[in-house]
Short mmCIF file of C-alpha atoms (C1' of nucleotides) in Angstrom, two decimals:
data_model
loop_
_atom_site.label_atom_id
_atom_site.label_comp_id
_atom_site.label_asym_id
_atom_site.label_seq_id
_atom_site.Cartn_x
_atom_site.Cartn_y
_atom_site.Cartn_z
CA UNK A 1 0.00 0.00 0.00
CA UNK A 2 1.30 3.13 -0.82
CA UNK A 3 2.18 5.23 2.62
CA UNK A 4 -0.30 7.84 0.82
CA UNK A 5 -3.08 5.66 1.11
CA UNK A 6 -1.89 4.43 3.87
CA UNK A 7 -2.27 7.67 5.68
CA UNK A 8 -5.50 8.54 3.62
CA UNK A 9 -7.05 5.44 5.19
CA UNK A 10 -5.97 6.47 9.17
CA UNK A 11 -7.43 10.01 8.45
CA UNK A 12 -10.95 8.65 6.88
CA UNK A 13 -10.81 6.12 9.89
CA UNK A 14 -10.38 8.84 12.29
CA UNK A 15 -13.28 11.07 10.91
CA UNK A 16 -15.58 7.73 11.31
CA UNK A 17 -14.64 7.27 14.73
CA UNK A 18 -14.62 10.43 15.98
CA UNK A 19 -18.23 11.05 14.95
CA UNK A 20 -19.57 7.33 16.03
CA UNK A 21 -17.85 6.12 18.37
CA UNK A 22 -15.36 2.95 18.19
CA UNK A 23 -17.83 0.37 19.31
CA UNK A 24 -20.32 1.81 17.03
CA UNK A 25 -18.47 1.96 13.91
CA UNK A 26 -17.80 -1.40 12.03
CA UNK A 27 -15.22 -2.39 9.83
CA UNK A 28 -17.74 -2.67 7.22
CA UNK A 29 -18.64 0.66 7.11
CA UNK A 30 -14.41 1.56 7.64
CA UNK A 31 -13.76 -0.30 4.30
CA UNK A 32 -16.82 1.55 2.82
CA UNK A 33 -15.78 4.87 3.66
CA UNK A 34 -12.47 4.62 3.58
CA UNK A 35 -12.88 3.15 -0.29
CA UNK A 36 -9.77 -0.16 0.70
CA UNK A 37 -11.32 -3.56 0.49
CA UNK A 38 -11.80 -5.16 3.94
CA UNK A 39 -8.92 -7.26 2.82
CA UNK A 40 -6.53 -5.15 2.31
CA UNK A 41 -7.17 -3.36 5.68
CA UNK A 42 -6.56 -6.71 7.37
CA UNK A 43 -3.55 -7.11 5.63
CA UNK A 44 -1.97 -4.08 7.51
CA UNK A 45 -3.81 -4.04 10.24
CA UNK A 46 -3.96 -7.08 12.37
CA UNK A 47 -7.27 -6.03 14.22
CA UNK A 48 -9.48 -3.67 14.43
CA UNK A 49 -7.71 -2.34 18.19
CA UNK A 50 -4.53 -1.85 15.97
CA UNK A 51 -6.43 0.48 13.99
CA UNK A 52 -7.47 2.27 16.65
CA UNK A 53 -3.94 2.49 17.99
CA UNK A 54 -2.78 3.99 15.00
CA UNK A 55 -5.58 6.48 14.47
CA UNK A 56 -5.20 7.57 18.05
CA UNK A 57 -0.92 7.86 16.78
CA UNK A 58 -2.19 10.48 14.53
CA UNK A 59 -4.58 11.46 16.87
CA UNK A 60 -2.32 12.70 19.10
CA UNK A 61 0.36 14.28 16.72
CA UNK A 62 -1.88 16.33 15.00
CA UNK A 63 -3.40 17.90 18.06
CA UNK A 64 -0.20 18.38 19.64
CA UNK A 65 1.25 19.70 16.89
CA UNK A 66 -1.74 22.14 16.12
CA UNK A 67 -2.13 23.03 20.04
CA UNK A 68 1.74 23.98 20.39
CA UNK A 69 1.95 25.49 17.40
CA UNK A 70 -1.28 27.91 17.74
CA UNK A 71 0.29 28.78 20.92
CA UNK A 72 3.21 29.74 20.12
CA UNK A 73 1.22 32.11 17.61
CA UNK A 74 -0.84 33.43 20.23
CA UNK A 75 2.10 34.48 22.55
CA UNK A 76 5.85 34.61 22.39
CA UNK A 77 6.82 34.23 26.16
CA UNK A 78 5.98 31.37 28.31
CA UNK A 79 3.57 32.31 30.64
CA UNK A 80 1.71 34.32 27.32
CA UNK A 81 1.66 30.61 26.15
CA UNK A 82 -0.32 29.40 29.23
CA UNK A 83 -2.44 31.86 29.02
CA UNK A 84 -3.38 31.81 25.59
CA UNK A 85 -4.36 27.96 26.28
CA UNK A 86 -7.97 28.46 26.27
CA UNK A 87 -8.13 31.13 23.34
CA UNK A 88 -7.00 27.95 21.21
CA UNK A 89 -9.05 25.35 22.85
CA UNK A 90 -12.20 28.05 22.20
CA UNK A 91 -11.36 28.57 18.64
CA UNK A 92 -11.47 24.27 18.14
CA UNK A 93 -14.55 24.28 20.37
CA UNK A 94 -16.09 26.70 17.53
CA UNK A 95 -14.67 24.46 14.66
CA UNK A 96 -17.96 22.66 12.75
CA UNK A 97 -17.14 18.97 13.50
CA UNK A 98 -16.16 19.49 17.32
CA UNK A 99 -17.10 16.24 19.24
CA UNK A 100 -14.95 16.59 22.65
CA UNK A 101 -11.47 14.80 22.98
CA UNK A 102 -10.80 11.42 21.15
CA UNK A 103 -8.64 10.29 24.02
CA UNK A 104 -11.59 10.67 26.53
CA UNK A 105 -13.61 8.80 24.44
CA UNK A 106 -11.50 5.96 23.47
CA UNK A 107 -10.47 5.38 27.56
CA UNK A 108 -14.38 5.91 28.26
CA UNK A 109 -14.97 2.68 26.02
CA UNK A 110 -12.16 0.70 26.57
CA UNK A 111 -11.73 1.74 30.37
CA UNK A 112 -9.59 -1.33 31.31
CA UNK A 113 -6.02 0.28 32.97
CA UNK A 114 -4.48 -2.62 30.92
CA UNK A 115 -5.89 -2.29 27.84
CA UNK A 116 -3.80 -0.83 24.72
CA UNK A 117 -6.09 1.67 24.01
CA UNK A 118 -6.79 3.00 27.40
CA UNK A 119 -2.86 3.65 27.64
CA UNK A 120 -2.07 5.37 24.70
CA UNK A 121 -5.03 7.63 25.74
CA UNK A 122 -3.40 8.15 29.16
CA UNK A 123 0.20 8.95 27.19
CA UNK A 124 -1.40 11.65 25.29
CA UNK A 125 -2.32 13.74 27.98
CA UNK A 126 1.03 12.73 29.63
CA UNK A 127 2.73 14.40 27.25
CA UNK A 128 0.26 17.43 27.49
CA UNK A 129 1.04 18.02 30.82
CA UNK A 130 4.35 17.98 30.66
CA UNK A 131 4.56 20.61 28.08
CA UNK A 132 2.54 22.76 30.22
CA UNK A 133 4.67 21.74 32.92
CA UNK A 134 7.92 22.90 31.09
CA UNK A 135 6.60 26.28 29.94
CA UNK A 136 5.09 26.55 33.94
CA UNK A 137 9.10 26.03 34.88
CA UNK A 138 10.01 28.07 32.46
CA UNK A 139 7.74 30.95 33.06
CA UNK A 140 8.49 31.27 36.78
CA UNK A 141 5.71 29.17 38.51
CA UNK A 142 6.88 27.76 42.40
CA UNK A 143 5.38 24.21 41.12
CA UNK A 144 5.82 24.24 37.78
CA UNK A 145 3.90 20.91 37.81
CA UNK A 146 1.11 21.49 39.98
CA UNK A 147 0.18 24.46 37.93
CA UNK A 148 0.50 21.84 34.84
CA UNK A 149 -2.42 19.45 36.99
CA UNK A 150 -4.31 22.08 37.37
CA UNK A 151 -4.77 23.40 33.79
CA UNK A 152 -5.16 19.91 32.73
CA UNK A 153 -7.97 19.94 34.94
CA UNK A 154 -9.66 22.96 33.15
CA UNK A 155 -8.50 21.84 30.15
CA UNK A 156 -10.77 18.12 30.24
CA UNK A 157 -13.52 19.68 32.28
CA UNK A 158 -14.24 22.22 29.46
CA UNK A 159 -13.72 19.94 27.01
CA UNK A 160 -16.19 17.64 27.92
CA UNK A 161 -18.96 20.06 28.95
CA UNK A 162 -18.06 22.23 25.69
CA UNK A 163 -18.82 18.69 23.78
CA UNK A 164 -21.91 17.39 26.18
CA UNK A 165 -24.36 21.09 25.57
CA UNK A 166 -22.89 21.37 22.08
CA UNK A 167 -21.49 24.94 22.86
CA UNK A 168 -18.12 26.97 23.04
CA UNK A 169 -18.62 28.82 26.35
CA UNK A 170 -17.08 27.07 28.22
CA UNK A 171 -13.47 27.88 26.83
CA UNK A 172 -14.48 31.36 28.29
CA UNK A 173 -15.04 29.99 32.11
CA UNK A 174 -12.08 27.87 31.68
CA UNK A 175 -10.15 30.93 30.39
CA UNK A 176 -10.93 32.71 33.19
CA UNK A 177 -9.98 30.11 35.90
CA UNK A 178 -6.97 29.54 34.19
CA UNK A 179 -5.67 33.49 34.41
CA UNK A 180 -6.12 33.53 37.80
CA UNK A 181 -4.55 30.07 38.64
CA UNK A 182 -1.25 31.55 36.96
CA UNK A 183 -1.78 34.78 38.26
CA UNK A 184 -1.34 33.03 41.64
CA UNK A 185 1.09 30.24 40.68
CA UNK A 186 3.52 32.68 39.30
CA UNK A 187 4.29 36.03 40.93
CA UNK B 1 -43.04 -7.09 38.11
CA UNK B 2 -42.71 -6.54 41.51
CA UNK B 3 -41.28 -2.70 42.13
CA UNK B 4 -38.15 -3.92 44.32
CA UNK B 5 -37.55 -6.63 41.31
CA UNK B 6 -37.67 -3.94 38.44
CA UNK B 7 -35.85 -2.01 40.57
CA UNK B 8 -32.92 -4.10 41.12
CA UNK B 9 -32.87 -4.56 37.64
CA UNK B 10 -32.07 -1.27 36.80
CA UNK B 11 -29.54 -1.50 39.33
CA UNK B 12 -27.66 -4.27 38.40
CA UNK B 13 -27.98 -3.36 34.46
CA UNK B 14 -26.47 0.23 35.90
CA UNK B 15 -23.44 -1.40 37.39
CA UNK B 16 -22.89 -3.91 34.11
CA UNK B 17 -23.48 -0.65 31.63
CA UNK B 18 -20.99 1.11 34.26
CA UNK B 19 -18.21 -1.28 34.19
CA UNK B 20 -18.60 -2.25 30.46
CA UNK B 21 -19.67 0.56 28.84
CA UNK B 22 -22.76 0.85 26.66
CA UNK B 23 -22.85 -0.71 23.23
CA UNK B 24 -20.33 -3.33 24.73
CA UNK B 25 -22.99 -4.55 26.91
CA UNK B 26 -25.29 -7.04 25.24
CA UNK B 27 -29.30 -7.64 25.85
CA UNK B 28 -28.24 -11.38 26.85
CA UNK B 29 -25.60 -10.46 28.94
CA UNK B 30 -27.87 -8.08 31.23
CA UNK B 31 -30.64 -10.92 31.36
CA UNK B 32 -27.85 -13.56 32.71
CA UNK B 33 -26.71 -11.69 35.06
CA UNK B 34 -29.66 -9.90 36.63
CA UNK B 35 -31.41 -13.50 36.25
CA UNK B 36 -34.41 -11.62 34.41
CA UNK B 37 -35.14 -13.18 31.19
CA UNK B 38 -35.01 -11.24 28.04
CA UNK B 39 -38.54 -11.43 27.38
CA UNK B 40 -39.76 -10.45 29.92
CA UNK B 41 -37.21 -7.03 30.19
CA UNK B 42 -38.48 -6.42 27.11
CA UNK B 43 -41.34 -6.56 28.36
CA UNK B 44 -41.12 -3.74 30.31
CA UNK B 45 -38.88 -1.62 28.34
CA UNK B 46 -39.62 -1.23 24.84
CA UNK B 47 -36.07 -0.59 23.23
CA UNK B 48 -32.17 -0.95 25.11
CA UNK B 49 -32.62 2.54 25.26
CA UNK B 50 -35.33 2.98 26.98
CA UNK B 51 -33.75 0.48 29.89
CA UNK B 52 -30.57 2.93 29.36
CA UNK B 53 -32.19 5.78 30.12
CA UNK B 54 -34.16 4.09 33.23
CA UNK B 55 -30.53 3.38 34.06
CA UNK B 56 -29.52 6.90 34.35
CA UNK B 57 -32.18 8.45 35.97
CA UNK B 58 -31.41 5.76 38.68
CA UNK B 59 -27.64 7.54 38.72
CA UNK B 60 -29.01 11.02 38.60
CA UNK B 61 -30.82 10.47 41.87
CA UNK B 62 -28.44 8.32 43.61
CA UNK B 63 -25.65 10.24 42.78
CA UNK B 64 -26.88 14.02 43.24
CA UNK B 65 -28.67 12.63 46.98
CA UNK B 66 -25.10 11.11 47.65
CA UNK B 67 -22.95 14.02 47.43
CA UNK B 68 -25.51 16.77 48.48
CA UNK B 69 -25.83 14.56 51.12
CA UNK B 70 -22.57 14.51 52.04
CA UNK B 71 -21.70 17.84 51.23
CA UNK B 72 -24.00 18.71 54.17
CA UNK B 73 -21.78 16.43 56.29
CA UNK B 74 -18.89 17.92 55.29
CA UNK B 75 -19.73 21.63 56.05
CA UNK B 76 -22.80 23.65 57.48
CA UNK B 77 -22.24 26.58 55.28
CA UNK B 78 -22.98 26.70 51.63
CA UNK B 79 -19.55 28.01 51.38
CA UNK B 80 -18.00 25.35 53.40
CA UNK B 81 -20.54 22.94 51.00
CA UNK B 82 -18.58 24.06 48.04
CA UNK B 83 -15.13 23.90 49.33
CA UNK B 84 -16.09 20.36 50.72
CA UNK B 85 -16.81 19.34 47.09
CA UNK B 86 -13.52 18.04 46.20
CA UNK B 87 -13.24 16.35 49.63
CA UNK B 88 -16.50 14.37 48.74
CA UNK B 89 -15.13 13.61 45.14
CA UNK B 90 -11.58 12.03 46.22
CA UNK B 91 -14.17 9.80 48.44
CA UNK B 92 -15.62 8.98 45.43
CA UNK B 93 -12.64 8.62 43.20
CA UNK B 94 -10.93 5.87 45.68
CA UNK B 95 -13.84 3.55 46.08
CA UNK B 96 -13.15 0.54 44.66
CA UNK B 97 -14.89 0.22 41.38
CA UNK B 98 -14.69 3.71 40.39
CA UNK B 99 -14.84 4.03 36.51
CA UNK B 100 -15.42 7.83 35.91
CA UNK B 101 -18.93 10.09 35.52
CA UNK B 102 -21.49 7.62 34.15
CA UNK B 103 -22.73 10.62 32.23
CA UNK B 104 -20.22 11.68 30.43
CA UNK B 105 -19.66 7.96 29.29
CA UNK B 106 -23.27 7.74 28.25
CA UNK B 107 -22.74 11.45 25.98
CA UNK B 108 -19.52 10.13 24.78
CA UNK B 109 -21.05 6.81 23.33
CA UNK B 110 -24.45 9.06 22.16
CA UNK B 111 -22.99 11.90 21.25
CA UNK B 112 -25.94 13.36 18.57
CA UNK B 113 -27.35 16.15 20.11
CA UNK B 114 -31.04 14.89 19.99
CA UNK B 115 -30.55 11.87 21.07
CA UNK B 116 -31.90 11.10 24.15
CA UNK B 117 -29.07 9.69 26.29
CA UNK B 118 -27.14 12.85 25.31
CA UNK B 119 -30.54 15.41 26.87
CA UNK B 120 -30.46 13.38 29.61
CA UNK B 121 -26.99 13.29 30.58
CA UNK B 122 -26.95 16.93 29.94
CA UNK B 123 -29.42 17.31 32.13
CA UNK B 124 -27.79 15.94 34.87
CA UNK B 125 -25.04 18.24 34.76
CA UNK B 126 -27.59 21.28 34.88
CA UNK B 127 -28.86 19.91 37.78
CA UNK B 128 -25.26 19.95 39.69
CA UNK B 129 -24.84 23.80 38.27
CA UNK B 130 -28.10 24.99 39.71
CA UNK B 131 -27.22 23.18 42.49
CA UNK B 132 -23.48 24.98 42.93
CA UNK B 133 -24.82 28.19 41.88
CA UNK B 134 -27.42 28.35 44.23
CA UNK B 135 -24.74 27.60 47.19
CA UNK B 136 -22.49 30.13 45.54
CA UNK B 137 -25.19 32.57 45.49
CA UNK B 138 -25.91 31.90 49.68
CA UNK B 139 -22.32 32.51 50.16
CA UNK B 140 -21.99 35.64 48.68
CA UNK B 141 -20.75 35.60 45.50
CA UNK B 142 -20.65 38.15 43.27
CA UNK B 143 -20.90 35.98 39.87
CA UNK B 144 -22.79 32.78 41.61
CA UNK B 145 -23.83 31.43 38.28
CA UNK B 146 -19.56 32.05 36.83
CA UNK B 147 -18.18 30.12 39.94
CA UNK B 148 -20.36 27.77 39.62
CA UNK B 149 -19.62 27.49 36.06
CA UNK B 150 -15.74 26.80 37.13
CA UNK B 151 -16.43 24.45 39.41
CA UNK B 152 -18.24 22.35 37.23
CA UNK B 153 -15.48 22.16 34.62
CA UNK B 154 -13.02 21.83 37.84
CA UNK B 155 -15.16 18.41 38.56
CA UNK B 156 -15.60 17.38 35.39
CA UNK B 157 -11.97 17.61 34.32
CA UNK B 158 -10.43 16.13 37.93
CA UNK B 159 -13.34 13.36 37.13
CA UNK B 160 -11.93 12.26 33.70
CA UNK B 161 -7.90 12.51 34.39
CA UNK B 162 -8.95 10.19 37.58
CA UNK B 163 -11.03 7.76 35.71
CA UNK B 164 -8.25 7.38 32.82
CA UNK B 165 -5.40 7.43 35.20
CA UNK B 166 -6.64 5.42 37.84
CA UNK B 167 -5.54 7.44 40.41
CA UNK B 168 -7.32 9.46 42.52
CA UNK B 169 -5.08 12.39 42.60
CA UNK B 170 -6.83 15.04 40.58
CA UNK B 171 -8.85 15.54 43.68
CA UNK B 172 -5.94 17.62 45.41
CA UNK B 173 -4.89 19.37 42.66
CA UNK B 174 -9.05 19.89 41.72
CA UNK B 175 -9.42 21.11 45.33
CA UNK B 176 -6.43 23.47 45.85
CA UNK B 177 -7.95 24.89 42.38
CA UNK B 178 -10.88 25.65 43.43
CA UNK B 179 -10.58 26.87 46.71
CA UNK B 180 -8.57 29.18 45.37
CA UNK B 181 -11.44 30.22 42.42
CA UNK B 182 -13.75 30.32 45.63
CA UNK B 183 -11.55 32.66 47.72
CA UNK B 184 -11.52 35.23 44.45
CA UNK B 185 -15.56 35.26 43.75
CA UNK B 186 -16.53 35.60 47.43
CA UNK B 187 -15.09 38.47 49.84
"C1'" DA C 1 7.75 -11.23 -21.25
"C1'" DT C 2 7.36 -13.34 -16.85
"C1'" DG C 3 6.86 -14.20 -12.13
"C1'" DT C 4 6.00 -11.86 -7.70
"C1'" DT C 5 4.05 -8.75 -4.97
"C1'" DT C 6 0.03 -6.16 -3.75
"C1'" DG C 7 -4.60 -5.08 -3.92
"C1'" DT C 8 -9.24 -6.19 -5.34
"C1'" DG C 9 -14.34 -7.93 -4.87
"C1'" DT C 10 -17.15 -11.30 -3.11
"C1'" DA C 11 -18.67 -14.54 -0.54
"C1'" DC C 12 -18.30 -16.59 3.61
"C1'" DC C 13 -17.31 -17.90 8.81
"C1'" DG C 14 -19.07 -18.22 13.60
"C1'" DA C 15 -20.40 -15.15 17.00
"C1'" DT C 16 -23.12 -11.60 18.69
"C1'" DC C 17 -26.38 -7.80 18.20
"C1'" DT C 18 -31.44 -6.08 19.28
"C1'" DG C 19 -35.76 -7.72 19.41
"C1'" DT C 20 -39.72 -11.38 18.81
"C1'" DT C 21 -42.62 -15.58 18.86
"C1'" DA C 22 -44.56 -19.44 21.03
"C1'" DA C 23 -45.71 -22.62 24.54
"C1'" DC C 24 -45.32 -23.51 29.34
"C1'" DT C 25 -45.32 -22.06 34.73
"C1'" DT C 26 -45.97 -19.42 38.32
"C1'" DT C 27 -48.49 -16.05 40.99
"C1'" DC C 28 -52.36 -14.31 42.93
"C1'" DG C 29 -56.82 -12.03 43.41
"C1'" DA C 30 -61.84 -13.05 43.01
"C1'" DT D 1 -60.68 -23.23 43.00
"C1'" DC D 2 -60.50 -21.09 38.92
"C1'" DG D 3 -58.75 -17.96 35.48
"C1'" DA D 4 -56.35 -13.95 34.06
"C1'" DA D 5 -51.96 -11.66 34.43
"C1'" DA D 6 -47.22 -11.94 34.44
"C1'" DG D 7 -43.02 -14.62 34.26
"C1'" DT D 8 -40.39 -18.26 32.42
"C1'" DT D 9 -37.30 -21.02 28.84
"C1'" DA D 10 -36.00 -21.69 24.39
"C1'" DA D 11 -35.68 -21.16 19.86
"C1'" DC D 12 -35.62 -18.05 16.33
"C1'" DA D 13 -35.45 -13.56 13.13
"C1'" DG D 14 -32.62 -10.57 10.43
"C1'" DA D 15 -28.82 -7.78 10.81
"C1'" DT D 16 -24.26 -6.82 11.92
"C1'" DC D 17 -20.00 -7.85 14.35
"C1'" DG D 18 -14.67 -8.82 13.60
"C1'" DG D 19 -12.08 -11.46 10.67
"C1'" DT D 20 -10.86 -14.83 6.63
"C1'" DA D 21 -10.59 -17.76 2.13
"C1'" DC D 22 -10.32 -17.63 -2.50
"C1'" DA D 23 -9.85 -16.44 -7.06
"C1'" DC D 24 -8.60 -12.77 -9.90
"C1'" DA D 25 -6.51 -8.25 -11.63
"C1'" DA D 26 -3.12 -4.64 -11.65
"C1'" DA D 27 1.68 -3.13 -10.79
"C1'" DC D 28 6.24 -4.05 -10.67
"C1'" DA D 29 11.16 -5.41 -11.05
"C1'" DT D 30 13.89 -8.55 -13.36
#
DNA sequence: ATGTTTGTGTACCGATCTGTTAACTTTCGA
DNA sequence: TCGAAAGTTAACAGATCGGTACACAAACAT
């Protein structure tokens, strides 16, 4: 398989199970979406958790990669950085196809601490909270990582309430809790 | 059916949908274990769904009359109440089977916006925001409906990073947040 | 040109899904 | 005691689940 299609095939898988569910989406309807034979899937990808392992690969470097970078757009010094956290979390709130975080969703249906899924779900926000964590240190704060649990905090809490009523606001309420936790993390 | 038999079948079918998640629990698998046959479930539910959403109103109740409850135990002023929140919640988070906010499971499985899991579940969550606001309001607060606001997404997020981490932890970090968000919106 | 890899469509596997039908038992009030 | 209401088991629909077998077609390097 060409690594075009390849990749073409873990975006169009993503889309389906972002908007359904992973339960709820078959491979069926994968293969008929995704236009590659049933076969062929099966042929790269030994199951239908592998799949979802690599979906939640690109998953994570996409957002990660958008996140930091819109950041760093937002604000040039540190602490600007934490701040501007929930200016870019509101702006993919707003964005048409918002469903709430793919990692909450995949460890909400495959909850199991042991299972594949569940811990590549729990490594993606690791690695979120240690960036935060590093521009906390960076930017002055006394605990550079309890200011990182804390935003984390916001961060899934607005997520999931911005997803469950279908609206934006609350990147706002988030944004403001988060200004005043730095305000009083870093002095 | 007898009342206390219909209602321990919603109870048992809440803990198997609880520990298994939705669409990954079966028809068959909730008659053999609550020893109700499928007929006659069906019987008194027309559709899955329907027994679904029995099963959350069951969690709404229970679960709002267990930490209001306890809030009260916890503290005799509504300001106390809402500092005791997080205190309740790490309770919560290190009893033994704890697998995360029922609700937010349910929305993340039935995540259309008319369907009726997702209402309900979003109901639920008003609820706990009248509830908070109304404290916030007793105590003084100048924005009772914005703190209340951030303490939801406080709860929600410390909710979700315990439920995928398996750790109850996010209910310090959740707490020091928001008594600090509490100390700003009431002088 | 030829043989190998790679992908294809299609049909299929056994299991499971939600939901139903039918005949048989139990329960219980009149 | 009798008869309706409600519960039971068991088999069964029709669809879909994850995953595979097979025969065939395109692409490719040699």
């Amino acid at each position: 398989m060409r690594p075009n299609k390849r990749a073409e095939l873990i975006r169009k898988s993503l889309d389906l199970f972002y908007r359904n569910g992973f339960h709820a989406t078959g491979m069926d309807l994968v293969a008929a979406e995704t236009g590659v034979s049933k076969t062929s899937i099966y042929k790269h990808f030994r199951s239908k958790e592998e799949l979802i392992l690599a979906v939640l690969q690109l998953r994570d470097e996409d957002f990660r990669g958008w996140l930091f970078q819109r950041l760093e757009e937002l604000a040039d010094t540190p602490r600007g950085q934490l701040e501007a956290l929930f200016d870019a979390l509101g702006e993919w709130f707003e964005q048409p196809g918002f469903q709430g975080c793919m990692f909450i969703k995949a460890s909400a249906e495959y909850q199991a601490g042991e299972d594949p899924i569940n811990m590549q779900s729990a490594g993606h926000k690791r690695l979120l909270q240690e960036h935060f964590a590093g521009l906390a240190a960076k930017a002055g704060a006394q605990e550079p990582a309890a200011l990182a649990r804390q935003l984390m905090i916001l961060k899934e809490g607005a997520i999931v309430l911005a997803a469950m009523n279908h609206s934006p606001a609350p990147a706002g309420d988030g944004r403001q809790a988060a200004l005043a936790l730095i305000d009083l993390a870093i002095r």
